[in-house]
């Protein structure tokens, strides 16, 4: 049974540290970290959180390894993602993908960032189809079109 994500004190502290590093453009070892800014679906104010962006099949992807969290709902309401690391900012239109498309991306994500593995029922060695079965719990977004 996959572990449930809880934003506790330790995770909040880690997010503060990671955000500080990414604000300065300092990469985190073993990470593909960016700061994702979305428009709040209810408040309309900007919300920023650290995320990992991975490249699979020549495309870039946002994966929610911890499930349907705030930024997922925000992107569903407004499909514009601003990604920032240091002085580099990119604005993208995103599209949520279906389970069949998400499966190989989720598998690659767990392989690249094994710290997220406990939040999945599928194991890194499982086929992409096993991960496709979890796509409803781990939304995947294709970074579709840059708006420079």
Coordinates of N, CA and C in Angstrom, one line a residue:
X1 N 0.9 -1.2 0.0 CA 0.0 0.0 0.0 C 0.9 1.2 0.0
X2 N 0.6 2.1 -0.9 CA 1.4 3.4 -1.1 C 1.2 4.3 0.1
X3 N 2.3 4.9 0.5 CA 2.3 5.9 1.6 C 1.5 7.1 1.2
X4 N 0.8 7.7 2.2 CA 0.0 9.0 1.9 C 0.9 10.2 2.2
X5 N 0.8 11.2 1.4 CA 1.6 12.4 1.6 C 0.9 13.3 2.6
X6 N 1.8 13.8 3.5 CA 1.3 14.7 4.5 C 2.3 15.8 4.6
X7 N 1.9 17.1 4.5 CA 2.7 18.2 4.5 C 3.0 18.6 6.0
X8 N 3.9 17.9 6.6 CA 4.2 18.1 8.0 C 5.3 19.2 8.2
X9 N 5.7 19.3 9.4 CA 6.8 20.3 9.8 C 8.1 20.0 9.1
X10 N 8.5 18.8 9.0 CA 9.8 18.5 8.3 C 9.7 18.8 6.8
X11 N 8.6 18.4 6.2 CA 8.5 18.6 4.8 C 8.4 20.1 4.5
X12 N 7.7 20.9 5.3 CA 7.7 22.4 5.2 C 9.0 23.0 5.3
X13 N 9.8 22.5 6.2 CA 11.2 23.0 6.4 C 12.1 22.6 5.2
X14 N 11.9 21.4 4.7 CA 12.7 21.0 3.5 C 12.3 21.9 2.3
X15 N 11.0 22.2 2.1 CA 10.5 23.0 1.1 C 11.1 24.4 1.2
X16 N 11.2 25.0 2.4 CA 11.7 26.3 2.6 C 13.2 26.3 2.1
X17 N 14.0 25.3 2.5 CA 15.4 25.2 2.1 C 15.5 25.0 0.6
X18 N 14.8 24.1 0.0 CA 14.8 23.9 -1.4 C 14.5 25.2 -2.2
X19 N 13.4 25.8 -1.7 CA 13.0 27.1 -2.4 C 14.1 28.1 -2.3
X20 N 14.8 28.2 -1.2 CA 15.9 29.2 -1.0 C 17.0 28.9 -2.0
X21 N 17.4 27.6 -2.1 CA 18.4 27.3 -3.1 C 18.0 27.6 -4.5
X22 N 16.8 27.2 -4.9 CA 16.3 27.4 -6.3 C 16.1 28.8 -6.6
X23 N 15.7 29.7 -5.6 CA 15.7 31.1 -5.8 C 17.0 31.7 -6.2
X24 N 18.1 31.1 -5.7 CA 19.4 31.5 -6.0 C 20.0 30.8 -7.2
X25 N 19.3 29.9 -7.8 CA 19.8 29.1 -9.0 C 20.7 28.0 -8.6
X26 N 20.7 27.6 -7.4 CA 21.6 26.5 -6.9 C 20.8 25.2 -7.1
X27 N 21.3 24.3 -8.0 CA 20.6 23.0 -8.1 C 20.8 22.1 -6.9
X28 N 19.8 21.3 -6.6 CA 19.9 20.3 -5.5 C 20.3 19.0 -6.1
X29 N 21.3 18.4 -5.5 CA 21.9 17.1 -6.0 C 20.8 16.1 -6.2
X30 N 20.8 15.5 -7.4 CA 19.9 14.4 -7.7 C 18.5 14.9 -8.0
X31 N 18.4 16.2 -8.2 CA 17.0 16.8 -8.4 C 17.0 17.5 -9.8
X32 N 15.8 17.7 -10.3 CA 15.6 18.5 -11.5 C 14.6 19.6 -11.1
X33 N 15.0 20.3 -10.0 CA 14.1 21.2 -9.3 C 13.9 22.5 -10.0
X34 N 12.6 23.0 -9.9 CA 12.2 24.3 -10.4 C 11.2 24.8 -9.4
X35 N 11.0 26.1 -9.4 CA 9.9 26.7 -8.6 C 8.7 26.9 -9.5
X36 N 7.6 26.2 -9.3 CA 6.4 26.3 -10.1 C 5.5 27.4 -9.5
X37 N 5.1 28.3 -10.3 CA 4.1 29.3 -9.8 C 2.8 29.1 -10.6
X38 N 1.7 29.0 -9.9 CA 0.4 28.9 -10.6 C -0.5 29.9 -10.0
X39 N -1.6 30.2 -10.7 CA -2.6 31.2 -10.1 C -3.6 30.4 -9.3
X40 N -3.8 30.8 -8.1 CA -4.7 30.1 -7.2 C -6.1 30.1 -7.8
X41 N -6.7 28.9 -7.8 CA -8.0 28.7 -8.5 C -9.1 29.5 -7.8
X42 N -9.0 29.7 -6.5 CA -10.1 30.4 -5.8 C -9.7 31.9 -5.5
X43 N -8.4 32.1 -5.0 CA -8.0 33.4 -4.6 C -7.5 34.2 -5.8
X44 N -7.0 33.6 -6.8 CA -6.4 34.3 -8.0 C -5.0 34.8 -7.7
X45 N -4.5 34.6 -6.5 CA -3.1 35.0 -6.2 C -2.1 33.9 -6.6
X46 N -0.9 34.3 -6.8 CA 0.2 33.4 -7.2 C 0.5 32.5 -6.0
X47 N 0.7 31.2 -6.4 CA 1.2 30.2 -5.4 C 2.4 29.6 -6.0
X48 N 3.5 29.4 -5.2 CA 4.7 28.9 -5.6 C 5.1 27.7 -4.8
X49 N 5.6 26.7 -5.4 CA 6.0 25.4 -4.8 C 7.2 24.8 -5.5
X50 N 8.1 24.2 -4.9 CA 9.2 23.4 -5.6 C 8.6 22.2 -6.2
X51 N 9.0 21.9 -7.5 CA 8.6 20.7 -8.2 C 9.9 20.2 -9.0
X52 N 9.7 19.0 -9.5 CA 10.7 18.5 -10.4 C 10.1 18.3 -11.8
X53 N 10.9 18.7 -12.8 CA 10.5 18.6 -14.2 C 11.4 17.6 -14.8
X54 N 10.9 16.6 -15.4 CA 11.7 15.6 -16.1 C 11.5 15.6 -17.6
X55 N 12.5 15.0 -18.3 CA 12.4 14.9 -19.7 C 12.3 13.4 -20.0
X56 N 11.2 13.1 -20.8 CA 11.0 11.7 -21.3 C 10.5 11.8 -22.7
X57 N 11.1 11.1 -23.6 CA 10.7 11.1 -25.0 C 10.9 12.4 -25.7
X58 N 11.9 13.2 -25.3 CA 12.1 14.5 -25.9 C 11.1 15.6 -25.4
X59 N 10.3 15.3 -24.5 CA 9.3 16.3 -24.0 C 9.6 16.5 -22.5
X60 N 9.1 17.6 -22.0 CA 9.2 17.9 -20.5 C 7.9 17.7 -19.8
X61 N 8.0 17.2 -18.6 CA 6.8 16.8 -17.9 C 6.8 17.3 -16.4
X62 N 5.6 17.6 -15.9 CA 5.4 17.9 -14.5 C 4.6 16.7 -14.0
X63 N 5.1 16.1 -12.9 CA 4.5 15.0 -12.3 C 4.1 15.3 -10.8
X64 N 3.0 14.9 -10.4 CA 2.6 15.1 -9.0 C 2.7 13.8 -8.2
X65 N 3.9 13.5 -7.7 CA 4.2 12.2 -7.0 C 3.4 12.1 -5.8
X66 N 2.9 13.2 -5.2 CA 2.2 13.1 -3.9 C 0.7 13.2 -4.1
X67 N 0.2 13.1 -5.3 CA -1.2 13.1 -5.6 C -1.8 14.4 -6.0
X68 N -3.1 14.5 -5.7 CA -3.8 15.7 -6.1 C -3.6 16.8 -5.1
X69 N -2.5 17.6 -5.2 CA -2.2 18.6 -4.3 C -2.6 20.0 -4.9
X70 N -2.4 21.1 -4.2 CA -2.9 22.4 -4.6 C -2.5 22.8 -6.0
X71 N -1.3 22.6 -6.4 CA -0.8 23.1 -7.7 C -1.5 22.3 -8.8
X72 N -1.9 21.1 -8.6 CA -2.6 20.3 -9.6 C -4.0 20.9 -9.9
X73 N -4.7 21.2 -8.8 CA -6.0 21.9 -9.0 C -5.9 23.2 -9.7
X74 N -4.8 23.9 -9.3 CA -4.6 25.3 -9.9 C -4.3 25.1 -11.4
X75 N -3.5 24.2 -11.8 CA -3.2 24.0 -13.2 C -4.4 23.5 -14.0
X76 N -5.3 22.7 -13.3 CA -6.5 22.3 -14.0 C -7.4 23.5 -14.3
X77 N -7.4 24.5 -13.4 CA -8.2 25.7 -13.5 C -7.6 26.7 -14.5
X78 N -6.3 26.8 -14.5 CA -5.6 27.7 -15.4 C -4.3 27.0 -15.9
X79 N -4.3 26.6 -17.1 CA -3.2 25.7 -17.6 C -1.9 26.4 -17.9
X80 N -1.6 27.4 -17.1 CA -0.3 28.2 -17.3 C 0.6 27.9 -16.2
X81 N 1.8 27.4 -16.5 CA 2.8 27.1 -15.5 C 4.0 28.0 -15.7
X82 N 4.4 28.7 -14.6 CA 5.6 29.5 -14.7 C 6.7 28.8 -13.9
X83 N 7.8 28.5 -14.5 CA 8.9 27.7 -13.9 C 10.1 28.6 -13.7
X84 N 10.6 28.7 -12.5 CA 11.8 29.6 -12.3 C 12.8 28.8 -11.5
X85 N 14.1 29.1 -11.9 CA 15.3 28.7 -11.1 C 16.3 29.8 -11.3
X86 N 16.6 30.4 -10.2 CA 17.5 31.6 -10.2 C 16.9 32.7 -11.1
X87 N 17.7 33.2 -12.0 CA 17.3 34.2 -12.9 C 16.5 33.7 -14.2
X88 N 16.4 32.4 -14.3 CA 15.7 31.8 -15.5 C 14.3 31.6 -15.2
X89 N 13.4 32.1 -16.0 CA 12.0 31.9 -15.9 C 11.4 31.5 -17.2
X90 N 10.6 30.5 -17.2 CA 9.9 29.9 -18.4 C 8.4 29.9 -18.1
X91 N 7.6 30.3 -19.1 CA 6.2 30.2 -19.0 C 5.7 29.2 -20.0
X92 N 4.9 28.2 -19.5 CA 4.4 27.1 -20.3 C 2.9 27.0 -20.3
X93 N 2.3 26.6 -21.4 CA 1.0 26.0 -21.4 C 1.1 24.6 -21.1
X94 N 0.3 24.0 -20.2 CA 0.4 22.6 -19.9 C -0.9 21.9 -20.3
X95 N -0.8 20.6 -20.5 CA -2.0 19.8 -20.7 C -1.8 18.5 -19.9
X96 N -2.9 18.2 -19.2 CA -2.9 16.9 -18.4 C -3.1 15.8 -19.4
X97 N -2.4 14.7 -19.2 CA -2.4 13.6 -20.1 C -3.2 12.4 -19.6
X98 N -3.6 11.5 -20.5 CA -4.3 10.3 -20.0 C -3.4 9.3 -19.4
X99 N -4.0 8.2 -18.9 CA -3.3 7.2 -18.1 C -2.2 6.5 -19.0
X100 N -2.6 6.2 -20.3 CA -1.7 5.5 -21.1 C -0.4 6.3 -21.4
X101 N -0.6 7.6 -21.6 CA 0.5 8.5 -21.8 C 1.3 8.7 -20.5
X102 N 0.6 8.8 -19.4 CA 1.3 9.0 -18.1 C 2.1 7.8 -17.6
X103 N 1.7 6.6 -17.9 CA 2.4 5.4 -17.4 C 3.9 5.5 -17.6
X104 N 4.5 5.6 -18.8 CA 5.9 5.6 -19.0 C 6.6 6.8 -18.3
X105 N 5.9 8.0 -18.2 CA 6.4 9.1 -17.6 C 6.5 8.9 -16.0
X106 N 5.5 8.3 -15.5 CA 5.5 8.0 -14.0 C 6.6 7.0 -13.7
X107 N 6.8 6.0 -14.5 CA 7.8 5.0 -14.3 C 9.2 5.7 -14.4
X108 N 9.4 6.6 -15.4 CA 10.7 7.3 -15.5 C 10.9 8.2 -14.3
X109 N 9.8 8.8 -13.8 CA 9.9 9.7 -12.7 C 10.4 9.0 -11.4
X110 N 9.8 7.9 -11.1 CA 10.2 7.1 -9.9 C 11.6 6.6 -10.1
X111 N 12.0 6.2 -11.3 CA 13.4 5.8 -11.5 C 14.4 6.9 -11.3
X112 N 14.1 8.1 -11.7 CA 15.0 9.2 -11.6 C 15.0 9.8 -10.2
X113 N 13.8 9.8 -9.5 CA 13.6 10.4 -8.2 C 13.1 9.3 -7.2
X114 N 13.9 8.4 -6.8 CA 13.5 7.3 -6.0 C 12.9 7.6 -4.7
X115 N 13.2 8.9 -4.2 CA 12.6 9.3 -2.9 C 11.1 9.3 -3.0
X116 N 10.5 9.4 -4.2 CA 9.0 9.4 -4.3 C 8.4 8.0 -4.4
X117 N 9.3 7.0 -4.5 CA 8.8 5.6 -4.7 C 7.8 5.1 -3.7
X118 N 7.9 5.5 -2.4 CA 7.0 5.0 -1.4 C 5.5 5.5 -1.6
X119 N 5.4 6.5 -2.4 CA 4.0 7.0 -2.7 C 3.3 6.3 -3.8
X120 N 4.0 5.3 -4.4 CA 3.4 4.6 -5.5 C 3.3 3.1 -5.1
X121 N 2.2 2.5 -5.6 CA 2.1 1.0 -5.4 C 3.0 0.3 -6.4
X122 N 3.2 0.8 -7.6 CA 4.0 0.2 -8.6 C 5.5 0.4 -8.2
X123 N 6.3 -0.6 -8.5 CA 7.8 -0.5 -8.2 C 8.5 -0.1 -9.5
X124 N 9.7 0.5 -9.3 CA 10.5 1.0 -10.4 C 10.7 0.0 -11.5
X125 N 10.8 -1.3 -11.1 CA 11.0 -2.4 -12.0 C 9.8 -2.8 -12.7
X126 N 8.6 -2.4 -12.3 CA 7.3 -2.8 -13.0 C 7.2 -2.1 -14.3
X127 N 6.4 -2.7 -15.2 CA 6.2 -2.1 -16.5 C 5.4 -0.8 -16.4
X128 N 5.4 -0.1 -17.5 CA 4.7 1.2 -17.6 C 3.2 1.1 -17.3
X129 N 2.7 -0.1 -17.7 CA 1.2 -0.3 -17.5 C 0.9 -0.3 -16.1
X130 N 1.7 -0.8 -15.2 CA 1.5 -0.7 -13.8 C 1.4 0.7 -13.3
X131 N 2.2 1.5 -13.8 CA 2.2 3.0 -13.5 C 0.9 3.7 -14.1
X132 N 0.5 3.2 -15.3 CA -0.7 3.8 -15.9 C -1.9 3.6 -15.0
X133 N -1.9 2.5 -14.3 CA -3.0 2.2 -13.4 C -3.0 3.1 -12.2
X134 N -2.0 3.9 -11.9 CA -1.9 4.8 -10.8 C -2.1 6.3 -11.3
X135 N -2.2 6.5 -12.6 CA -2.3 7.8 -13.1 C -3.4 8.7 -12.5
X136 N -4.5 8.1 -12.1 CA -5.6 8.9 -11.5 C -5.1 9.4 -10.2
X137 N -4.2 8.8 -9.5 CA -3.7 9.3 -8.2 C -2.4 10.2 -8.3
X138 N -1.8 10.2 -9.5 CA -0.6 10.9 -9.7 C -0.7 11.7 -11.0
X139 N -1.3 12.8 -11.0 CA -1.5 13.5 -12.3 C -0.2 13.9 -13.0
X140 N -0.2 13.8 -14.3 CA 0.9 14.2 -15.1 C 0.5 15.2 -16.1
X141 N 1.4 16.2 -16.3 CA 1.1 17.3 -17.2 C 2.3 17.5 -18.2
X142 N 2.0 17.6 -19.5 CA 3.0 17.8 -20.5 C 3.2 19.3 -20.6
X143 N 4.4 19.7 -20.5 CA 4.7 21.1 -20.8 C 4.6 21.3 -22.3
X144 N 3.5 21.8 -22.7 CA 3.1 21.8 -24.1 C 3.6 22.9 -25.0
X145 N 3.6 24.1 -24.6 CA 4.0 25.2 -25.4 C 4.6 26.3 -24.6
X146 N 5.8 26.7 -24.9 CA 6.4 27.8 -24.2 C 5.8 29.1 -24.7
X147 N 5.6 30.0 -23.7 CA 5.1 31.3 -24.0 C 6.2 32.3 -23.5
X148 N 7.2 32.5 -24.4 CA 8.4 33.2 -24.0 C 8.1 34.7 -23.8

